[in-house]
mmCIF file of C-alpha atoms and ligand atoms in Angstrom:
data_model
loop_
_atom_site.group_PDB
_atom_site.id
_atom_site.type_symbol
_atom_site.label_atom_id
_atom_site.label_comp_id
_atom_site.label_asym_id
_atom_site.label_seq_id
_atom_site.Cartn_x
_atom_site.Cartn_y
_atom_site.Cartn_z
ATOM 1 C CA MET A 1 -20.102 50.734 -21.921
ATOM 2 C CA ASN A 2 -20.838 47.741 -24.028
ATOM 3 C CA TYR A 3 -18.177 45.610 -25.732
ATOM 4 C CA THR A 4 -17.400 46.090 -29.363
ATOM 5 C CA THR A 5 -14.826 43.953 -31.189
ATOM 6 C CA PRO A 6 -11.701 46.091 -31.540
ATOM 7 C CA ASP A 7 -11.314 47.254 -35.228
ATOM 8 C CA HIS A 8 -8.120 45.325 -35.954
ATOM 9 C CA ARG A 9 -9.958 42.082 -35.175
ATOM 10 C CA ARG A 10 -13.062 42.600 -37.091
ATOM 11 C CA ILE A 11 -11.882 41.435 -40.526
ATOM 12 C CA PRO A 12 -9.878 38.310 -39.400
ATOM 13 C CA ALA A 13 -12.781 37.390 -37.029
ATOM 14 C CA ARG A 14 -15.254 37.710 -39.871
ATOM 15 C CA ARG A 15 -13.019 35.605 -42.117
ATOM 16 C CA ALA A 16 -12.589 32.943 -39.522
ATOM 17 C CA ALA A 17 -16.293 32.836 -38.579
ATOM 18 C CA ASP A 18 -17.299 32.455 -42.319
ATOM 19 C CA ALA A 19 -15.050 29.455 -42.841
ATOM 20 C CA MET A 20 -16.415 27.973 -39.652
ATOM 21 C CA ARG A 21 -20.057 28.537 -40.558
ATOM 22 C CA ALA A 22 -19.469 26.902 -43.928
ATOM 23 C CA SER A 23 -18.127 23.806 -42.279
ATOM 24 C CA ARG A 24 -20.354 20.699 -41.992
ATOM 25 C CA SER A 25 -17.819 18.517 -40.150
ATOM 26 C CA CYS A 26 -15.068 20.126 -38.182
ATOM 27 C CA ILE A 27 -12.008 18.990 -36.054
ATOM 28 C CA LEU A 28 -11.135 21.229 -33.174
ATOM 29 C CA THR A 29 -7.700 20.953 -31.504
ATOM 30 C CA THR A 30 -5.595 22.841 -29.065
ATOM 31 C CA HIS A 31 -1.955 22.793 -27.570
ATOM 32 C CA VAL A 32 -0.508 19.809 -25.670
ATOM 33 C CA ASN A 33 -1.548 19.826 -22.042
ATOM 34 C CA ALA A 34 -4.628 21.760 -22.689
ATOM 35 C CA ASP A 35 -5.742 24.401 -20.041
ATOM 36 C CA GLY A 36 -9.011 26.053 -19.313
ATOM 37 C CA ASP A 37 -8.563 28.522 -22.190
ATOM 38 C CA GLY A 38 -7.700 25.734 -24.751
ATOM 39 C CA VAL A 39 -10.633 23.558 -23.933
ATOM 40 C CA GLY A 40 -13.015 26.347 -22.946
ATOM 41 C CA SER A 41 -12.413 27.747 -26.358
ATOM 42 C CA GLN A 42 -12.914 24.539 -27.953
ATOM 43 C CA ILE A 43 -16.213 23.753 -26.109
ATOM 44 C CA ALA A 44 -17.665 27.132 -27.047
ATOM 45 C CA VAL A 45 -16.724 26.738 -30.652
ATOM 46 C CA ALA A 46 -18.217 23.194 -30.646
ATOM 47 C CA ALA A 47 -21.492 24.349 -29.129
ATOM 48 C CA TRP A 48 -21.739 27.345 -31.453
ATOM 49 C CA MET A 49 -20.926 25.292 -34.606
ATOM 50 C CA ARG A 50 -23.406 22.415 -33.503
ATOM 51 C CA ALA A 51 -26.095 24.972 -33.068
ATOM 52 C CA ASN A 52 -25.392 25.908 -36.773
ATOM 53 C CA GLY A 53 -25.771 22.355 -37.702
ATOM 54 C CA ALA A 54 -22.196 21.241 -38.109
ATOM 55 C CA ARG A 55 -20.742 17.949 -36.752
ATOM 56 C CA VAL A 56 -17.730 18.718 -34.506
ATOM 57 C CA THR A 57 -15.165 16.468 -33.012
ATOM 58 C CA ILE A 58 -12.452 17.490 -30.402
ATOM 59 C CA VAL A 59 -9.263 15.784 -31.020
ATOM 60 C CA ASN A 60 -6.270 16.986 -28.726
ATOM 61 C CA PRO A 61 -2.504 15.847 -28.729
ATOM 62 C CA THR A 62 -2.873 14.987 -25.135
ATOM 63 C CA ARG A 63 -5.587 13.874 -22.567
ATOM 64 C CA PHE A 64 -8.725 16.034 -21.977
ATOM 65 C CA PRO A 65 -8.379 17.618 -18.556
ATOM 66 C CA GLY A 66 -10.851 16.114 -16.387
ATOM 67 C CA LEU A 67 -11.295 19.352 -14.421
ATOM 68 C CA PHE A 68 -13.112 20.879 -17.387
ATOM 69 C CA GLU A 69 -15.241 17.929 -18.500
ATOM 70 C CA PHE A 70 -18.409 19.515 -16.716
ATOM 71 C CA LEU A 71 -18.264 22.002 -19.487
ATOM 72 C CA LEU A 72 -18.815 19.459 -22.248
ATOM 73 C CA PRO A 73 -22.474 19.266 -23.574
ATOM 74 C CA ASP A 74 -21.747 15.710 -24.212
ATOM 75 C CA ARG A 75 -18.731 13.388 -23.564
ATOM 76 C CA SER A 76 -18.550 11.871 -27.041
ATOM 77 C CA LEU A 77 -17.500 15.340 -28.517
ATOM 78 C CA VAL A 78 -13.867 14.371 -27.402
ATOM 79 C CA VAL A 79 -12.028 11.427 -29.164
ATOM 80 C CA ASP A 80 -8.638 10.152 -28.195
ATOM 81 C CA ALA A 81 -6.003 11.133 -31.048
ATOM 82 C CA GLY A 82 -4.934 7.469 -31.346
ATOM 83 C CA SER A 83 -8.356 6.072 -31.898
ATOM 84 C CA ASP A 84 -10.132 4.869 -34.950
ATOM 85 C CA ALA A 85 -12.981 7.348 -34.164
ATOM 86 C CA ALA A 86 -10.366 10.230 -34.456
ATOM 87 C CA ARG A 87 -8.982 8.868 -37.814
ATOM 88 C CA ASP A 88 -12.543 8.582 -39.242
ATOM 89 C CA ALA A 89 -13.518 11.980 -37.954
ATOM 90 C CA CYS A 90 -10.375 13.549 -39.538
ATOM 91 C CA ALA A 91 -11.159 11.616 -42.824
ATOM 92 C CA GLN A 92 -14.607 12.943 -42.953
ATOM 93 C CA ALA A 93 -13.898 16.506 -41.911
ATOM 94 C CA ASP A 94 -13.908 19.553 -44.290
ATOM 95 C CA LEU A 95 -12.139 21.953 -41.850
ATOM 96 C CA ALA A 96 -9.863 21.944 -38.834
ATOM 97 C CA VAL A 97 -9.799 24.773 -36.229
ATOM 98 C CA VAL A 98 -6.682 25.148 -33.935
ATOM 99 C CA LEU A 99 -7.428 27.256 -30.680
ATOM 100 C CA ASP A 100 -5.092 28.787 -28.075
ATOM 101 C CA THR A 101 -1.930 28.042 -30.166
ATOM 102 C CA GLY A 102 -0.758 28.762 -33.604
ATOM 103 C CA GLU A 103 2.632 26.664 -33.730
ATOM 104 C CA VAL A 104 3.170 23.371 -35.306
ATOM 105 C CA PRO A 105 4.980 21.635 -32.440
ATOM 106 C CA ARG A 106 2.429 22.744 -30.033
ATOM 107 C CA ILE A 107 -0.270 20.538 -31.556
ATOM 108 C CA GLY A 108 1.944 17.386 -31.474
ATOM 109 C CA ARG A 109 0.682 14.255 -33.207
ATOM 110 C CA VAL A 110 -2.602 15.916 -34.327
ATOM 111 C CA LYS A 111 -0.668 17.971 -37.037
ATOM 112 C CA GLN A 112 -0.283 15.096 -39.362
ATOM 113 C CA MET A 113 -3.853 14.034 -38.760
ATOM 114 C CA ILE A 114 -5.315 17.361 -39.998
ATOM 115 C CA ASP A 115 -2.664 18.073 -42.712
ATOM 116 C CA HIS A 116 -5.125 17.396 -45.571
ATOM 117 C CA LEU A 117 -7.745 19.940 -44.176
ATOM 118 C CA PRO A 118 -8.205 23.602 -44.728
ATOM 119 C CA LEU A 119 -7.165 25.291 -41.449
ATOM 120 C CA VAL A 120 -8.420 28.119 -39.189
ATOM 121 C CA VAL A 121 -6.168 29.322 -36.292
ATOM 122 C CA VAL A 122 -7.674 31.335 -33.316
ATOM 123 C CA ASP A 123 -5.052 32.304 -31.038
ATOM 124 C CA HIS A 124 -3.793 35.118 -28.541
ATOM 125 C CA HIS A 125 -0.013 34.046 -28.482
ATOM 126 C CA PRO A 126 2.618 35.963 -30.209
ATOM 127 C CA VAL A 127 3.514 34.320 -33.525
ATOM 128 C CA GLY A 128 6.657 32.005 -33.025
ATOM 129 C CA ASP A 129 9.140 30.333 -35.330
ATOM 130 C CA GLN A 130 6.868 27.488 -36.645
ATOM 131 C CA PRO A 131 3.577 29.130 -37.344
ATOM 132 C CA LEU A 132 0.604 27.195 -38.681
ATOM 133 C CA GLY A 133 -0.861 28.173 -41.912
ATOM 134 C CA GLY A 134 -4.522 28.708 -42.915
ATOM 135 C CA ILE A 135 -7.079 31.509 -42.117
ATOM 136 C CA SER A 136 -5.374 33.367 -39.247
ATOM 137 C CA PHE A 137 -7.273 35.132 -36.475
ATOM 138 C CA ARG A 138 -4.598 35.950 -34.025
ATOM 139 C CA ASP A 139 -4.334 38.798 -31.426
ATOM 140 C CA PRO A 140 -1.691 38.887 -28.778
ATOM 141 C CA GLU A 141 -3.488 41.711 -27.186
ATOM 142 C CA ALA A 142 -6.554 39.495 -26.293
ATOM 143 C CA SER A 143 -6.799 38.317 -22.684
ATOM 144 C CA ALA A 144 -7.623 34.870 -23.698
ATOM 145 C CA THR A 145 -8.489 32.995 -26.839
ATOM 146 C CA GLY A 146 -11.971 32.684 -25.184
ATOM 147 C CA GLU A 147 -12.341 36.374 -25.771
ATOM 148 C CA MET A 148 -11.629 35.927 -29.350
ATOM 149 C CA VAL A 149 -14.221 33.145 -29.803
ATOM 150 C CA TYR A 150 -16.622 35.679 -28.239
ATOM 151 C CA ASP A 151 -15.704 37.974 -31.241
ATOM 152 C CA LEU A 152 -16.544 35.074 -33.615
ATOM 153 C CA LEU A 153 -19.950 34.473 -32.131
ATOM 154 C CA LEU A 154 -20.553 38.229 -32.003
ATOM 155 C CA SER A 155 -19.565 38.644 -35.709
ATOM 156 C CA THR A 156 -22.419 36.167 -36.593
ATOM 157 C CA ARG A 157 -24.831 37.399 -34.080
ATOM 158 C CA GLY A 158 -24.770 33.903 -32.239
ATOM 159 C CA PRO A 159 -26.304 31.677 -31.699
ATOM 160 C CA TRP A 160 -25.328 31.660 -28.079
ATOM 161 C CA PRO A 161 -25.863 28.275 -26.485
ATOM 162 C CA GLN A 162 -25.546 28.197 -22.662
ATOM 163 C CA GLU A 163 -22.559 25.674 -23.015
ATOM 164 C CA ALA A 164 -20.821 28.207 -25.177
ATOM 165 C CA LEU A 165 -21.359 31.077 -22.753
ATOM 166 C CA ASP A 166 -20.087 28.950 -19.707
ATOM 167 C CA ALA A 167 -17.063 27.712 -21.701
ATOM 168 C CA MET A 168 -15.995 31.284 -22.762
ATOM 169 C CA TYR A 169 -16.536 32.499 -19.243
ATOM 170 C CA VAL A 170 -14.090 29.568 -17.763
ATOM 171 C CA ALA A 171 -11.569 30.263 -20.649
ATOM 172 C CA ILE A 172 -11.259 33.850 -19.630
ATOM 173 C CA LEU A 173 -11.541 33.234 -15.779
ATOM 174 C CA THR A 174 -8.597 30.666 -15.825
ATOM 175 C CA ASP A 175 -6.403 32.655 -18.418
ATOM 176 C CA THR A 176 -6.647 35.870 -16.372
ATOM 177 C CA GLY A 177 -5.910 34.100 -12.978
ATOM 178 C CA SER A 178 -9.465 34.900 -11.856
ATOM 179 C CA PHE A 179 -9.094 38.434 -13.397
ATOM 180 C CA ARG A 180 -6.026 39.196 -11.419
ATOM 181 C CA PHE A 181 -3.144 39.134 -14.045
ATOM 182 C CA GLY A 182 -2.037 41.973 -16.396
ATOM 183 C CA ASN A 183 -4.359 40.597 -19.174
ATOM 184 C CA SER A 184 -7.485 41.378 -17.132
ATOM 185 C CA THR A 185 -8.221 44.251 -19.679
ATOM 186 C CA PRO A 186 -11.242 46.487 -19.735
ATOM 187 C CA LEU A 187 -12.236 44.536 -22.745
ATOM 188 C CA CYS A 188 -12.237 41.020 -21.067
ATOM 189 C CA HIS A 189 -14.328 42.553 -18.204
ATOM 190 C CA GLU A 190 -16.714 43.829 -20.766
ATOM 191 C CA VAL A 191 -17.046 40.476 -22.568
ATOM 192 C CA VAL A 192 -17.445 38.775 -19.109
ATOM 193 C CA ALA A 193 -20.255 41.319 -18.240
ATOM 194 C CA ASP A 194 -22.035 40.447 -21.204
ATOM 195 C CA LEU A 195 -21.669 36.619 -20.688
ATOM 196 C CA ILE A 196 -23.150 37.175 -17.224
ATOM 197 C CA ARG A 197 -25.891 39.110 -18.614
ATOM 198 C CA ARG A 198 -26.775 36.248 -21.117
ATOM 199 C CA GLY A 199 -26.874 33.768 -18.179
ATOM 200 C CA CYS A 200 -23.510 32.771 -16.854
ATOM 201 C CA ASP A 201 -23.345 32.214 -13.122
ATOM 202 C CA PRO A 202 -19.831 33.482 -11.845
ATOM 203 C CA GLU A 203 -20.132 31.851 -8.402
ATOM 204 C CA GLU A 204 -21.168 28.495 -9.562
ATOM 205 C CA LEU A 205 -18.548 28.318 -12.252
ATOM 206 C CA TYR A 206 -15.822 29.509 -9.921
ATOM 207 C CA ARG A 207 -16.762 26.726 -7.572
ATOM 208 C CA LYS A 208 -16.766 24.176 -10.153
ATOM 209 C CA VAL A 209 -13.238 25.212 -11.259
ATOM 210 C CA TYR A 210 -11.595 26.149 -8.088
ATOM 211 C CA GLY A 211 -13.914 25.292 -5.163
ATOM 212 C CA GLN A 212 -13.598 21.344 -5.157
ATOM 213 C CA ALA A 213 -10.002 20.491 -5.335
ATOM 214 C CA PRO A 214 -9.158 17.060 -4.305
ATOM 215 C CA LEU A 215 -7.208 16.579 -0.950
ATOM 216 C CA ARG A 216 -4.038 15.337 -2.601
ATOM 217 C CA ARG A 217 -3.684 18.754 -4.234
ATOM 218 C CA PHE A 218 -3.059 20.406 -0.884
ATOM 219 C CA GLN A 219 -0.780 17.588 0.154
ATOM 220 C CA LEU A 220 1.183 18.089 -2.932
ATOM 221 C CA LEU A 221 1.287 21.765 -2.280
ATOM 222 C CA GLU A 222 2.673 21.070 1.152
ATOM 223 C CA ALA A 223 5.515 19.016 -0.332
ATOM 224 C CA CYS A 224 6.311 21.582 -3.044
ATOM 225 C CA LEU A 225 6.291 24.553 -0.514
ATOM 226 C CA SER A 226 8.935 22.752 1.376
ATOM 227 C CA THR A 227 11.334 23.188 -1.565
ATOM 228 C CA LEU A 228 10.509 27.138 -1.920
ATOM 229 C CA THR A 229 13.687 28.944 -2.406
ATOM 230 C CA THR A 230 14.448 32.534 -3.382
ATOM 231 C CA SER A 231 17.674 34.309 -4.493
ATOM 232 C CA GLU A 232 18.329 37.629 -6.285
ATOM 233 C CA GLY A 233 14.873 38.332 -7.402
ATOM 234 C CA VAL A 234 14.112 34.659 -8.537
ATOM 235 C CA GLY A 235 11.840 32.428 -6.585
ATOM 236 C CA TRP A 236 11.423 28.690 -7.414
ATOM 237 C CA MET A 237 9.884 25.383 -6.293
ATOM 238 C CA SER A 238 10.383 21.995 -7.386
ATOM 239 C CA VAL A 239 7.651 19.035 -7.308
ATOM 240 C CA PRO A 240 9.308 16.268 -5.337
ATOM 241 C CA PRO A 241 8.897 13.092 -7.574
ATOM 242 C CA GLU A 242 8.295 10.942 -4.575
ATOM 243 C CA ALA A 243 5.418 13.050 -3.338
ATOM 244 C CA TYR A 244 3.888 13.259 -6.898
ATOM 245 C CA ASP A 245 3.978 9.446 -7.230
ATOM 246 C CA ARG A 246 2.876 8.653 -3.760
ATOM 247 C CA LEU A 247 -0.107 10.996 -4.009
ATOM 248 C CA GLU A 248 -1.025 9.670 -7.413
ATOM 249 C CA ALA A 249 -0.866 13.297 -8.542
ATOM 250 C CA VAL A 250 -1.944 14.257 -12.175
ATOM 251 C CA GLY A 251 -0.927 17.148 -14.330
ATOM 252 C CA ASP A 252 -3.928 19.191 -13.306
ATOM 253 C CA ASP A 253 -2.817 19.213 -9.729
ATOM 254 C CA LEU A 254 0.201 21.514 -10.695
ATOM 255 C CA GLU A 255 -2.090 24.132 -11.925
ATOM 256 C CA GLY A 256 -1.362 27.479 -10.026
ATOM 257 C CA LEU A 257 1.629 26.253 -8.003
ATOM 258 C CA VAL A 258 3.958 28.619 -9.637
ATOM 259 C CA ASP A 259 1.884 31.410 -8.164
ATOM 260 C CA TYR A 260 3.346 30.609 -4.628
ATOM 261 C CA PRO A 261 7.011 31.548 -5.554
ATOM 262 C CA ARG A 262 5.592 34.409 -7.656
ATOM 263 C CA SER A 263 3.801 35.834 -4.622
ATOM 264 C CA VAL A 264 6.970 36.108 -2.462
ATOM 265 C CA GLU A 265 8.137 39.734 -1.683
ATOM 266 C CA GLY A 266 11.117 40.620 -4.036
ATOM 267 C CA VAL A 267 10.484 37.946 -6.569
ATOM 268 C CA HIS A 268 10.462 39.213 -10.110
ATOM 269 C CA VAL A 269 10.481 35.781 -11.959
ATOM 270 C CA ALA A 270 9.000 32.553 -10.584
ATOM 271 C CA LEU A 271 10.001 29.153 -11.715
ATOM 272 C CA LEU A 272 8.337 25.697 -11.002
ATOM 273 C CA PHE A 273 10.358 22.492 -11.969
ATOM 274 C CA ARG A 274 9.021 18.855 -12.395
ATOM 275 C CA GLN A 275 10.884 15.965 -13.467
ATOM 276 C CA THR A 276 9.164 13.918 -16.269
ATOM 277 C CA SER A 277 10.339 11.001 -18.209
ATOM 278 C CA ARG A 278 10.957 13.339 -21.165
ATOM 279 C CA GLY A 279 13.065 15.808 -19.215
ATOM 280 C CA VAL A 280 12.330 18.701 -16.709
ATOM 281 C CA LYS A 281 9.163 20.621 -17.185
ATOM 282 C CA ILE A 282 9.599 24.301 -16.361
ATOM 283 C CA SER A 283 6.974 27.088 -15.786
ATOM 284 C CA PHE A 284 8.124 30.681 -15.892
ATOM 285 C CA ARG A 285 6.219 33.687 -14.563
ATOM 286 C CA SER A 286 7.301 37.277 -14.695
ATOM 287 C CA ASP A 287 6.233 40.413 -13.131
ATOM 288 C CA GLY A 288 7.385 42.181 -16.282
ATOM 289 C CA THR A 289 10.972 42.823 -15.320
ATOM 290 C CA VAL A 290 11.874 39.846 -17.619
ATOM 291 C CA ASP A 291 10.616 38.621 -20.961
ATOM 292 C CA VAL A 292 10.111 35.040 -20.047
ATOM 293 C CA ASN A 293 8.975 34.094 -23.557
ATOM 294 C CA ALA A 294 12.579 34.997 -24.723
ATOM 295 C CA LEU A 295 14.099 33.363 -21.615
ATOM 296 C CA ALA A 296 12.071 30.162 -22.214
ATOM 297 C CA ARG A 297 13.066 30.128 -25.794
ATOM 298 C CA ASP A 298 16.641 29.887 -24.884
ATOM 299 C CA PHE A 299 15.595 26.498 -23.332
ATOM 300 C CA GLY A 300 13.592 25.359 -26.336
ATOM 301 C CA GLY A 301 10.155 26.475 -24.958
ATOM 302 C CA GLY A 302 8.162 29.757 -25.156
ATOM 303 C CA GLY A 303 4.747 31.278 -24.454
ATOM 304 C CA HIS A 304 3.961 34.808 -23.379
ATOM 305 C CA VAL A 305 5.942 37.630 -22.092
ATOM 306 C CA ARG A 306 4.853 37.161 -18.603
ATOM 307 C CA ALA A 307 4.035 33.345 -18.569
ATOM 308 C CA SER A 308 5.915 30.612 -20.439
ATOM 309 C CA GLY A 309 6.994 27.074 -20.324
ATOM 310 C CA ALA A 310 9.909 24.786 -21.578
ATOM 311 C CA LEU A 311 10.692 21.125 -21.521
ATOM 312 C CA VAL A 312 14.482 20.598 -20.978
ATOM 313 C CA PRO A 313 16.146 17.045 -21.411
ATOM 314 C CA GLY A 314 18.140 16.176 -18.330
ATOM 315 C CA ASP A 315 17.899 15.718 -14.532
ATOM 316 C CA LEU A 316 16.133 17.947 -12.063
ATOM 317 C CA GLU A 317 19.163 19.187 -10.191
ATOM 318 C CA GLU A 318 21.342 19.897 -13.225
ATOM 319 C CA VAL A 319 18.610 21.578 -15.254
ATOM 320 C CA ARG A 320 17.400 23.504 -12.290
ATOM 321 C CA GLY A 321 20.893 25.013 -11.685
ATOM 322 C CA ARG A 322 21.327 26.026 -15.229
ATOM 323 C CA VAL A 323 17.818 27.625 -15.332
ATOM 324 C CA VAL A 324 18.090 29.450 -12.159
ATOM 325 C CA ASP A 325 21.409 30.936 -13.172
ATOM 326 C CA ALA A 326 20.071 32.132 -16.439
ATOM 327 C CA THR A 327 17.074 33.560 -14.768
ATOM 328 C CA ARG A 328 19.055 35.475 -12.143
ATOM 329 C CA ALA A 329 21.242 36.818 -14.982
ATOM 330 C CA ALA A 330 18.096 38.021 -16.799
ATOM 331 C CA VAL A 331 16.612 39.676 -13.655
ATOM 332 C CA GLN A 332 19.823 41.537 -13.026
ATOM 333 C CA ALA A 333 19.747 42.698 -16.661
ATOM 334 C CA GLY A 334 16.085 43.518 -16.406
ATOM 335 C CA LEU A 335 16.503 45.571 -13.353
ATOM 336 C CA ALA A 336 19.507 47.455 -14.762
ATOM 337 C CA SER A 337 17.575 48.517 -17.841
HETATM 338 MN MN1 MN B 1 -4.664 31.123 -23.659
#
């Protein structure tokens, strides 16, 4: 069966696509610490809008992840939010599109740079406390924002540049954990089937994303695994700060680490802790027993029901103690209900 855009997405997709097609100069942004879905969606939109004749600039609140640079049709698409080039691009733009988040705090310093522009939001997260305004194309049922970008292109019958196809594929690949997570819906497989039909090479894209990890990543994994602990349905690991510094690790190296505690028999919620200068970063993953969006919100974070994050001021040991206690209580409550 071939994919068709679900009915409830049709009108919002059309509205968003019309605004984007009318733009001549557009800013694209995504959430802090962009992932494969955030930047994949940006690059797909950029390639599609450029094929429609628009000027496009990617301005993100934090560094563009090096792992996904291979998707960029050209490196000059991305400018640093602190640069003159970013300021000029924002001054000349007639539209801003926010992808893979719809919350004010999640786009950080870019918010004030695009405040004067009409806005389109394309996102698959549940709406939170501080939603961005503008034209809203949101669907928490979508596997990835990349799947919704596919709806945009479908609603306008393309064009379908190869860069857009590859970027949408990687967006969905990464947000579904290589089609293993609960969001690997029939719809997402139908989208991906069409992307392959149109020319994506799954083996090559998988290899570029997952098949050429630097050695330090395995050395960091070794150090993290030595901290693996489980208790009452909760599994957690901490990134040893000494190993992180010694190995000159970067944020990308932490991608997927939380899947290790998550894979342990009997674990319902997995946690990964990392000390940063601004506090302790926590990743939450749930098998569905606990709503970790609600749990992360108690610590000032948020995300999805099964995957969330938070940044908690304080030091590693103290924060870890509090968060593990709260998570154990949530698992007990979840199992009892
Ligand atoms: Mn996403």
